[in-house]
Structures are given as structure tokens and as C-alpha cells.
Short mmCIF file of C-alpha atoms in Angstrom, two decimals:
data_model
loop_
_atom_site.label_atom_id
_atom_site.label_comp_id
_atom_site.label_asym_id
_atom_site.label_seq_id
_atom_site.Cartn_x
_atom_site.Cartn_y
_atom_site.Cartn_z
CA MET B 225 69.22 104.66 77.16
CA THR B 226 69.86 106.54 79.82
CA GLN B 227 71.28 105.34 83.28
CA ALA B 228 70.66 107.97 86.32
CA PHE B 229 73.77 107.51 89.11
CA ASP B 230 74.99 109.26 92.02
CA ILE B 231 78.59 109.28 90.69
CA VAL B 232 80.21 108.13 87.59
CA ILE B 233 83.73 107.30 87.36
CA VAL B 234 85.93 107.71 84.17
CA GLY B 235 88.80 105.68 84.52
CA ALA B 236 88.74 102.10 86.26
CA GLY B 237 92.50 101.39 87.07
CA MET B 238 93.92 101.36 90.41
CA VAL B 239 92.56 104.66 91.99
CA GLY B 240 89.22 104.38 90.01
CA ALA B 241 88.27 101.14 90.92
CA ALA B 242 89.57 101.81 94.85
CA LEU B 243 87.02 104.99 94.72
CA ALA B 244 84.04 103.56 93.05
CA THR B 245 84.49 100.23 95.76
CA GLY B 246 84.73 102.71 98.59
CA LEU B 247 81.89 105.10 97.52
CA GLY B 248 80.11 101.29 96.74
CA GLN B 249 80.66 100.88 100.51
CA GLU B 250 78.97 104.46 101.27
CA GLY B 251 76.15 103.65 99.52
CA PHE B 252 76.32 105.73 96.48
CA SER B 253 75.10 104.48 93.61
CA VAL B 254 78.16 104.04 91.24
CA ALA B 255 79.39 103.82 87.43
CA MET B 256 82.78 102.77 86.45
CA VAL B 257 83.38 103.05 82.94
CA ASP B 258 86.30 102.39 81.35
CA ARG B 259 87.81 101.67 77.50
CA ALA B 260 89.77 98.84 78.92
CA PRO B 261 88.09 95.31 79.33
CA ALA B 262 87.71 93.91 82.60
CA PRO B 263 91.76 92.76 84.07
CA LYS B 264 92.83 89.49 84.45
CA PHE B 265 95.64 87.46 86.75
CA ASP B 266 96.98 84.26 85.33
CA PRO B 267 99.21 82.41 88.30
CA ASP B 268 102.01 81.27 85.34
CA SER B 269 102.36 84.49 83.69
CA ALA B 270 105.26 86.53 84.01
CA PRO B 271 104.92 89.47 86.04
CA ASP B 272 103.56 92.57 84.87
CA ILE B 273 105.87 94.91 83.46
CA ARG B 274 104.34 97.80 85.84
CA VAL B 275 105.16 97.40 89.38
CA SER B 276 104.28 99.97 92.38
CA ALA B 277 105.43 99.99 95.92
CA LEU B 278 102.54 99.86 98.23
CA SER B 279 103.02 101.61 101.51
CA ALA B 280 101.39 101.05 104.80
CA GLY B 281 98.87 103.68 104.44
CA SER B 282 97.91 102.21 100.81
CA GLU B 283 97.50 98.77 102.39
CA ARG B 284 95.29 99.58 105.56
CA TYR B 285 92.90 101.63 102.85
CA LEU B 286 93.03 98.74 100.29
CA ARG B 287 92.12 96.45 103.77
CA SER B 288 89.45 98.68 104.48
CA LEU B 289 88.03 98.09 100.83
CA GLY B 290 88.05 94.26 101.18
CA ALA B 291 90.74 94.32 97.96
CA TRP B 292 93.73 93.37 99.97
CA ASP B 293 93.15 89.53 100.49
CA HIS B 294 92.19 89.26 96.91
CA ILE B 295 95.73 90.87 96.34
CA LEU B 296 97.67 88.60 98.97
CA ASN B 297 95.74 85.75 97.44
CA MET B 298 97.31 86.57 93.67
CA ARG B 299 100.87 87.92 94.92
CA ALA B 300 102.64 90.79 96.77
CA THR B 301 106.49 90.99 98.20
CA PRO B 302 106.75 92.76 101.43
CA TYR B 303 109.99 94.38 101.63
CA ARG B 304 111.63 94.92 105.15
CA ARG B 305 114.64 97.17 104.43
CA LEU B 306 114.79 99.88 102.03
CA ALA B 307 119.17 101.44 100.79
CA VAL B 308 119.95 104.28 99.70
CA TRP B 309 123.16 105.10 98.30
CA ASP B 310 125.74 107.61 96.32
CA GLU B 311 127.37 106.31 93.43
CA THR B 312 128.73 109.20 92.24
CA PRO B 313 131.98 110.19 92.53
CA HIS B 314 133.05 113.18 93.95
CA PRO B 315 135.35 115.75 92.08
CA LEU B 316 137.70 115.90 94.83
CA SER B 317 137.73 112.33 95.68
CA ASN B 318 141.36 111.68 95.64
CA LEU B 319 141.68 114.29 98.06
CA LEU B 320 139.41 113.58 100.49
CA PRO B 321 138.96 110.88 102.98
CA ARG B 322 136.70 107.82 101.75
CA THR B 323 133.35 107.70 103.99
CA SER B 324 130.51 105.39 103.90
CA ASN B 325 127.46 106.67 101.73
CA GLN B 326 125.07 104.28 102.25
CA VAL B 327 121.76 104.82 104.66
CA GLU B 328 119.39 101.80 104.86
CA PHE B 329 115.63 101.76 106.66
CA ASP B 330 114.19 99.06 108.44
CA ALA B 331 110.98 98.26 109.41
CA ALA B 332 112.10 96.86 112.66
CA GLY B 333 113.71 100.28 113.47
CA LEU B 334 109.99 101.58 113.57
CA ASN B 335 108.07 98.37 115.09
CA ALA B 336 106.91 97.53 111.81
CA PRO B 337 106.59 93.91 110.22
CA HIS B 338 107.41 95.81 106.60
CA LEU B 339 108.14 99.21 104.94
CA GLY B 340 105.46 97.91 102.05
CA HIS B 341 104.68 95.15 99.00
CA ILE B 342 105.90 95.55 96.03
CA VAL B 343 102.89 94.45 93.59
CA GLU B 344 102.30 94.18 90.00
CA ASN B 345 99.50 96.83 89.24
CA SER B 346 97.78 94.58 87.70
CA VAL B 347 97.30 92.74 90.40
CA THR B 348 96.46 95.51 92.12
CA GLN B 349 93.67 96.92 89.72
CA GLN B 350 92.09 93.35 89.83
CA GLY B 351 92.01 92.65 93.53
CA LEU B 352 89.94 95.70 93.73
CA TRP B 353 87.56 95.17 90.54
CA GLN B 354 86.79 91.96 92.61
CA ALA B 355 86.24 93.85 95.82
CA ALA B 356 83.77 96.77 93.56
CA GLN B 357 82.23 93.87 92.08
CA ALA B 358 80.72 92.71 95.26
CA GLU B 359 79.23 96.24 95.63
CA PRO B 360 75.80 95.43 94.33
CA SER B 361 75.49 99.59 93.98
CA VAL B 362 78.41 99.45 91.70
CA THR B 363 77.82 99.16 87.82
CA ILE B 364 81.44 98.64 86.06
CA LEU B 365 81.16 99.15 82.32
CA ALA B 366 83.96 97.71 80.74
CA GLY B 367 84.69 98.24 76.98
CA LYS B 368 83.44 101.32 77.25
CA GLY B 369 84.72 104.75 75.87
CA VAL B 370 83.75 107.96 76.61
CA THR B 371 82.88 110.48 74.09
CA GLY B 372 81.43 113.40 75.68
CA ILE B 373 80.56 115.17 78.90
CA THR B 374 77.87 117.63 79.19
CA GLN B 375 76.97 119.75 82.48
CA THR B 376 73.83 121.94 83.81
CA ASP B 377 72.77 123.17 86.65
CA ALA B 378 71.04 120.15 87.98
CA GLN B 379 73.36 117.31 86.98
CA ALA B 380 76.17 116.02 84.49
CA LYS B 381 75.38 113.73 81.34
CA VAL B 382 78.21 110.98 80.08
CA VAL B 383 78.01 109.71 76.57
CA LEU B 384 79.31 106.60 76.14
CA GLU B 385 80.74 105.47 72.65
CA GLY B 386 77.52 103.26 71.08
CA GLY B 387 75.42 106.78 72.41
CA GLU B 388 74.32 104.71 75.92
CA GLU B 389 73.73 107.98 78.65
CA LEU B 390 74.71 107.77 81.95
CA THR B 391 73.89 110.96 84.02
CA ALA B 392 74.88 111.54 88.00
CA ALA B 393 75.57 114.60 90.24
CA LEU B 394 79.68 114.70 89.89
CA ILE B 395 81.64 112.66 87.25
CA ILE B 396 85.21 111.56 88.70
CA GLY B 397 88.01 111.61 86.35
CA ALA B 398 90.19 108.65 87.12
CA ASP B 399 91.77 108.41 83.71
CA GLY B 400 95.40 109.04 83.64
CA ALA B 401 97.94 111.61 82.71
CA GLN B 402 96.25 112.17 79.57
CA SER B 403 93.04 112.32 80.99
CA ARG B 404 90.14 113.12 78.59
CA VAL B 405 87.51 113.82 81.00
CA ARG B 406 90.20 116.96 82.91
CA ASP B 407 90.66 118.11 79.09
CA MET B 408 86.34 118.21 78.51
CA ALA B 409 86.64 120.01 81.91
CA GLY B 410 88.24 122.89 80.60
CA ILE B 411 91.15 122.16 83.08
CA GLY B 412 95.19 122.94 82.01
CA VAL B 413 98.09 121.66 83.80
CA THR B 414 101.57 122.66 84.38
CA ARG B 415 104.06 120.36 82.96
CA ASN B 416 107.90 119.67 83.35
CA GLN B 417 109.71 117.30 81.70
CA TYR B 418 112.73 115.73 83.09
CA GLY B 419 115.86 115.47 81.28
CA GLN B 420 115.70 111.72 81.46
CA GLN B 421 113.65 108.32 80.94
CA ALA B 422 113.19 105.00 82.89
CA MET B 423 113.78 101.88 81.56
CA VAL B 424 112.12 99.03 83.19
CA ILE B 425 113.13 95.28 82.91
CA SER B 426 111.45 92.06 84.38
CA VAL B 427 114.33 89.80 85.27
CA ARG B 428 114.94 86.30 87.07
CA TYR B 429 117.98 86.39 89.46
CA GLN B 430 118.94 83.34 91.18
CA GLY B 431 118.27 82.88 95.17
CA PRO B 432 115.56 83.25 97.27
CA VAL B 433 113.08 86.00 97.72
CA GLN B 434 114.65 89.30 98.84
CA ASP B 435 113.47 91.87 101.62
CA ILE B 436 115.17 94.48 100.40
CA THR B 437 114.52 97.21 97.73
CA TRP B 438 117.39 99.85 96.65
CA GLN B 439 118.26 102.57 94.76
CA GLY B 440 121.84 103.62 93.84
CA PHE B 441 122.60 106.88 92.60
CA TYR B 442 124.07 108.23 89.69
CA PRO B 443 125.28 111.27 87.97
CA SER B 444 122.82 109.93 84.62
CA GLY B 445 120.55 109.00 87.42
CA PRO B 446 119.05 106.14 89.88
CA ARG B 447 119.44 102.56 89.69
CA ALA B 448 116.57 100.63 91.60
CA PHE B 449 115.97 96.88 92.43
CA LEU B 450 112.60 95.40 93.46
CA PRO B 451 111.95 92.32 94.62
CA LEU B 452 109.11 90.23 93.35
CA TYR B 453 108.09 86.61 94.04
CA ASN B 454 109.63 82.77 93.50
CA ALA B 455 110.09 82.00 90.14
CA GLY B 456 108.17 78.71 90.66
CA ALA B 457 109.14 74.97 89.94
CA SER B 458 109.10 75.62 86.76
CA HIS B 459 112.14 77.66 87.54
CA SER B 460 113.82 76.26 90.42
CA GLY B 461 115.93 78.48 92.78
CA GLU B 462 115.29 81.69 91.21
CA SER B 463 113.10 84.54 91.93
CA ARG B 464 112.04 87.42 89.78
CA ALA B 465 112.55 91.04 90.26
CA SER B 466 111.86 94.31 88.70
CA LEU B 467 114.89 97.03 87.72
CA VAL B 468 114.33 100.52 87.16
CA TRP B 469 117.31 102.32 85.25
CA TYR B 470 116.74 106.04 84.60
CA ASP B 471 119.31 107.26 81.78
CA SER B 472 119.34 110.15 79.35
CA PRO B 473 117.25 109.46 76.32
CA GLU B 474 120.07 108.79 74.05
CA GLU B 475 121.40 106.61 76.21
CA ILE B 476 117.77 104.25 76.75
CA ALA B 477 117.38 104.26 73.11
CA ARG B 478 120.67 102.32 72.75
CA LEU B 479 119.75 99.88 75.86
CA LYS B 480 116.39 99.08 73.96
CA THR B 481 118.08 97.83 71.03
CA LEU B 482 119.92 95.30 72.75
CA ASN B 483 119.18 91.73 72.67
CA ASN B 484 118.29 90.07 76.25
CA GLU B 485 122.18 88.87 76.24
CA ALA B 486 123.57 91.94 75.27
CA LEU B 487 121.19 94.27 77.50
CA MET B 488 121.96 91.64 80.43
CA VAL B 489 126.06 92.29 80.33
CA GLU B 490 124.95 96.23 80.25
CA ILE B 491 122.98 95.56 83.47
CA GLN B 492 125.82 93.64 85.52
CA LYS B 493 128.69 96.10 84.31
CA GLY B 494 125.98 99.38 85.09
CA PHE B 495 124.12 98.26 88.27
CA PRO B 496 125.82 98.08 91.76
CA ALA B 497 127.43 94.86 93.26
CA GLU B 498 124.56 94.15 95.46
CA LEU B 499 122.74 93.12 92.23
CA PRO B 500 121.61 89.60 92.64
CA GLN B 501 122.88 86.98 89.80
CA LEU B 502 120.34 87.44 86.81
CA THR B 503 119.63 84.48 85.01
CA HIS B 504 116.80 85.82 82.99
CA ILE B 505 115.77 88.66 80.89
CA GLU B 506 111.62 88.23 80.30
CA ASP B 507 110.43 91.96 79.45
CA ARG B 508 111.12 95.38 79.32
CA ALA B 509 109.41 98.74 78.52
CA SER B 510 110.74 102.96 78.91
CA PHE B 511 109.16 105.94 79.41
CA PRO B 512 109.59 109.53 80.03
CA ILE B 513 108.85 111.08 83.27
CA ALA B 514 107.47 114.29 83.99
CA ARG B 515 106.06 115.97 86.65
CA GLN B 516 102.44 117.38 86.20
CA HIS B 517 100.02 119.08 88.23
CA ALA B 518 96.42 120.20 86.99
CA LYS B 519 95.62 123.69 87.50
CA HIS B 520 92.39 123.14 89.44
CA TYR B 521 91.34 119.41 90.52
CA SER B 522 87.45 120.40 89.98
CA ALA B 523 85.47 122.60 87.36
CA GLY B 524 81.31 122.19 87.68
CA ARG B 525 80.24 118.67 88.02
CA ILE B 526 83.89 117.09 87.18
CA VAL B 527 86.40 116.34 89.79
CA LEU B 528 89.81 114.69 89.54
CA VAL B 529 91.61 112.11 91.31
CA GLY B 530 94.83 110.09 91.26
CA ASP B 531 97.25 110.66 87.80
CA ALA B 532 94.67 112.71 86.15
CA ALA B 533 95.04 115.77 88.72
CA HIS B 534 99.21 114.91 88.95
CA THR B 535 102.12 113.06 87.98
CA ILE B 536 105.19 112.93 90.24
CA ASN B 537 109.00 111.34 89.77
CA PRO B 538 109.10 107.95 89.96
CA LEU B 539 112.18 107.66 91.78
CA ALA B 540 109.94 105.92 95.06
CA GLY B 541 107.03 104.93 93.19
CA GLN B 542 104.72 107.00 95.42
CA GLY B 543 102.38 107.83 92.86
CA VAL B 544 99.56 105.52 93.06
CA ASN B 545 100.13 105.76 96.91
CA LEU B 546 99.15 109.65 96.57
CA GLY B 547 95.99 108.44 94.15
CA PHE B 548 94.41 106.49 97.37
CA GLN B 549 95.09 109.17 99.22
CA ASP B 550 92.83 111.03 96.93
CA ALA B 551 90.43 108.30 96.65
CA GLN B 552 90.63 108.32 100.52
CA CYS B 553 89.53 111.79 101.31
CA LEU B 554 87.14 112.71 98.49
CA GLN B 555 85.10 109.43 99.79
CA SER B 556 84.97 110.91 103.05
CA LEU B 557 84.32 114.32 102.30
CA LEU B 558 81.13 113.40 99.48
CA LYS B 559 80.34 110.59 102.77
CA GLU B 560 79.94 114.14 104.46
CA ALA B 561 77.80 116.26 101.70
CA LYS B 562 75.51 113.18 101.50
CA ARG B 563 74.68 113.29 105.51
CA ALA B 564 74.32 117.17 105.10
CA GLY B 565 71.70 116.84 102.20
CA ASP B 566 74.21 118.77 100.37
CA ASP B 567 75.00 118.53 96.17
CA LEU B 568 77.50 116.39 95.65
CA ALA B 569 78.94 118.82 93.40
CA LYS B 570 78.72 121.82 96.07
CA PRO B 571 81.66 123.94 95.48
CA SER B 572 82.40 124.22 99.02
CA TRP B 573 83.12 120.22 99.28
CA LEU B 574 85.21 120.15 96.24
CA ALA B 575 87.26 123.11 97.50
CA SER B 576 87.41 121.76 100.54
CA TYR B 577 89.60 118.27 98.66
CA GLU B 578 91.45 120.14 96.79
CA GLN B 579 92.74 122.76 99.86
CA GLN B 580 93.38 119.13 101.23
CA ARG B 581 95.32 117.19 98.57
CA ARG B 582 96.69 120.00 96.75
CA PRO B 583 99.39 120.99 99.82
CA ALA B 584 99.77 117.16 100.28
CA ASN B 585 100.54 116.24 96.56
CA ARG B 586 103.17 119.40 96.17
CA ARG B 587 104.76 118.24 99.21
CA MET B 588 105.60 114.67 97.52
CA MET B 589 106.35 116.48 94.41
CA PHE B 590 108.78 118.83 96.76
CA ALA B 591 110.71 115.58 98.09
CA MET B 592 111.34 113.55 94.81
CA ASP B 593 112.04 116.58 93.00
CA ALA B 594 114.86 117.39 95.65
CA PHE B 595 116.17 113.63 95.38
CA TYR B 596 116.15 114.23 91.32
CA HIS B 597 118.01 117.63 91.26
CA LEU B 598 120.24 116.37 94.83
CA PHE B 599 121.65 112.94 93.35
CA SER B 600 121.18 113.28 89.35
CA ASN B 601 124.76 115.72 88.99
CA GLN B 602 127.97 116.05 89.58
CA ILE B 603 128.10 119.84 90.53
CA PRO B 604 130.50 120.12 93.74
CA PRO B 605 128.63 121.61 96.39
CA LEU B 606 125.54 119.33 95.97
CA HIS B 607 127.59 116.62 96.14
CA LEU B 608 128.89 117.90 99.32
CA LEU B 609 124.71 118.72 100.54
CA ARG B 610 124.33 114.92 99.49
CA ASN B 611 126.98 113.27 101.42
CA LEU B 612 126.18 115.68 104.39
CA GLY B 613 122.53 114.27 104.36
CA LEU B 614 123.32 110.87 103.93
CA GLY B 615 125.89 111.21 106.92
CA THR B 616 123.26 112.96 108.71
CA ALA B 617 120.36 110.49 108.39
CA ARG B 618 123.23 107.57 109.43
CA ALA B 619 123.85 109.36 112.72
CA LEU B 620 120.57 110.54 113.36
CA PRO B 621 118.20 107.47 113.45
CA PHE B 622 115.27 109.55 114.79
CA ALA B 623 114.92 111.67 111.06
CA ARG B 624 116.19 109.14 109.20
CA ASN B 625 112.95 107.06 110.75
CA ARG B 626 110.80 110.27 110.16
CA VAL B 627 111.46 110.21 105.81
CA ALA B 628 110.51 106.47 106.23
CA ARG B 629 107.14 107.06 107.77
CA TYR B 630 106.22 109.66 105.70
CA ALA B 631 106.85 107.65 102.58
CA MET B 632 105.12 104.81 104.15
CA GLY B 633 102.08 106.73 104.65
CA ILE B 634 101.91 106.45 108.51
CA ASP B 635 103.42 110.76 109.02
CA ASP B 636 101.51 113.40 106.92
CA GLU B 637 103.96 115.67 107.41
CA LEU B 638 107.59 116.34 105.36
CA PRO B 639 110.23 116.11 107.56
CA ALA B 640 111.91 119.95 107.87
CA VAL B 641 114.94 119.05 106.20
CA ILE B 642 113.30 118.10 103.00
CA ARG B 643 111.01 121.12 102.84
CA GLN B 644 114.20 123.16 103.88
CA LEU B 645 115.90 121.89 100.36
CA THR B 646 113.20 122.23 98.19
CA ALA B 647 112.75 125.66 99.03
CA ARG B 648 115.69 126.12 97.58
CA LEU B 649 115.50 124.19 94.36
CA PRO B 650 114.16 126.20 91.01
CA GLY B 651 111.23 125.63 89.03
CA LEU B 652 109.05 124.36 92.10
CA SER B 653 106.95 127.48 92.72
CA GLN B 654 104.81 126.70 89.92
CA LEU B 655 103.16 123.46 91.46
#
């Protein structure tokens, strides 16, 4: 059996589902294909181990898609403050006066109600699926993997497991960092594996839900606290949070072998004193981290978005925000192509998408790598530079707020201090 669509999106995660919804709202007939079944939400369940810090810009986009209310009806935690500090001892600390090394970003200073929301990935995805299901021109094909893609001058064809075929003018690969669509299109990647891995730990802590997310930087890598939601009546007086611990693969492997009681002791020793009193570990997972960038964003009738096109260091949880920006950009250009009566895969439109998104994605890669290289070491010149940077951020609220506005998706331009710093970092020219 063959079905014809304007667009086939392979991958129904957060970015793919957002793009399917947006394109459906623009009147395109869209098939959204994913091997995984439909996401589910259980209000009584422990949180998804995977969470993201959705920016104010992403919130606006999700509102426009009709997904934000669905997300709020499940669970999302606003954060109004973000703190960053350096826990690395200076090599000459005995000879230098002690100075404050903490910078705090506050929504009040930006005249904003919040800096963003911490949301479980499965909740965001579920909200977007609900929005997509409300669009008559969007067809969701869940539980169906893709076995092949062929292209001609007139159309592209997607073959699903079981032999079903879908034809379309354009295929969008939104199937993640290990994208099969990207491989089928013959698009290569540049990849840099970082020396660290990340361990994510879902915990309960004593007290109300906090409105601050923070990161402390250590020589072995950062450690972060992301507030979630109230733990409910069955855990009276407790709230939930996600902890992120970056460290060497050997140390992460050791931590993974510990039982919950022993891991709790390690967390209490290894995290800053600002960590609330933990009461329980609910889940844990670890993963390697890498920077990856597709050499091209399109090939023929195939175009890439989100993690299929780029992955970044997850220091500030900006990956999905970049993916949503890809989706908005591509949606806008395809709307213009349709209005002009053009082929949706016309090279000039797909080239315009890459020309807009590649520099923006590179800027965020630069920023995350700047923090990674600047903070994850004890080299004296870099230690001095980061302390100067933190000092400048404290002394110059305007500069601090520029960084915050960029991270929130309000400003498109990376602050000059970060651009100057990244220009001096090795290995970024290949992005």
C-alpha cells in the first residue's frame, strides 16, 4: 500500500512532533513516523530521567503550536534564578585574597516572570503529540520503523517495516543523533567525543519546590541541580529534582556500581553545600557526551533537524531549544515555498535553511565548548580568565543580562565576550 503526503517526518520526538504540528497548521499533509509507540503520561509516576531546560523562546513556540497548555496540565517547573560558580581551587589560592566566585541570573532583572522551565522530555513529547493529533492533516504512524528511502527528480519514497510505502516531496530527518535518515542520505558528520560522561540522578529532597537551578564547576566537570515538582501526598513535605554529575568515564563507572545508599553519601560529599537535604534516589542513568555536526543539512529531498543535524555539550540543556529553532526556521521557509508554488525540496529553499541555522547552531556550540574548556581544568591562566569572567559578570549587570537573554532565546546574537573567547579555543574551526 502506498500513501502520498506533502512531507514525511521520520522521528516523532520533541522536535519532530513540533515540526509535524506546525506544518499541519500551515496546511501541509504530513506523516510523522516513529518506531516507538505513542508516549504515555502517568501523574503518579516518578519523573522521566531525561529533562530539558526549555527557554522562553521555546515556550513561545510551544504555545503557538497549542502544546504548552497540555504540558502545563501535566507538569513543568519554572525557574526564576540561575546560579553559576567555580569550585576549582586556584593553584595559587594560598597567596591570593579570597573572592566571591558566584554569579546569579535573576528573571526580575530582565523584567521576565521566569528564565525558563524544567520539563521532562516525555512530558514535552506527550504535549506535542496531543497537539499533532488535533491537526487533521497530520497522520501519526507509530510503531513503524523505516527500512529504506529512495529519491527521484519528482519525489521521495519511504519504505516502512512491513512493506508500506509513503511518497512525499520532502523527507525530514528528526530521528536523533544516530539518525538513520542521515545515513541513508549519505550525509557525514564531524564528531568530537568529550573526555567526560554525564550521570543523571532523579532524587527527592526535603522542602518546597525551589525556583533556582545551579551549576558548580569542578576540575572533573560540572555538577548541576534542576528543580522539578512537588513529590505529592505520598511523600509529604518533599519535592523532586534532577542532578547531573559530569566526570571521567572511570569515575562515572564507579558511581554506577554503588547502591542508592552509597551513592547518596557520594552525592552529599561531592555536591556543593547549596544542595537541599536529599531523602531518596529514584532513578539514575549515564551517557557519553559529544559534539557532532552534520556536514550538510540536506541532500536531495532529505533535510535534517534537531539532533540529527547537531548535538552539543549538554551543559545548559540547550540542545532541544536549538532543535525547536530549526523547526521554526524550516516551517517558515516551507510555508514561503508553498506560497511561491515551488517544489518543497527546491535547493535554494533548503540552502536558505542551512544558511540560517548552521551559524546559529555553531554559536551555541561555541558557547558550550567555551564553558567546557574554561571550567573543566586547573590550568592557571584559564583559572584566572574564568575568575575574571565571573567577576565581570557580577560587576556588569548589562553583560550578565545579555548572556541570560541569549540563553532564554530572546536575543539571537551571542555576547561579544563569548565570541572572543571561543575564537581562541582549539578544535572549533571544523564545526
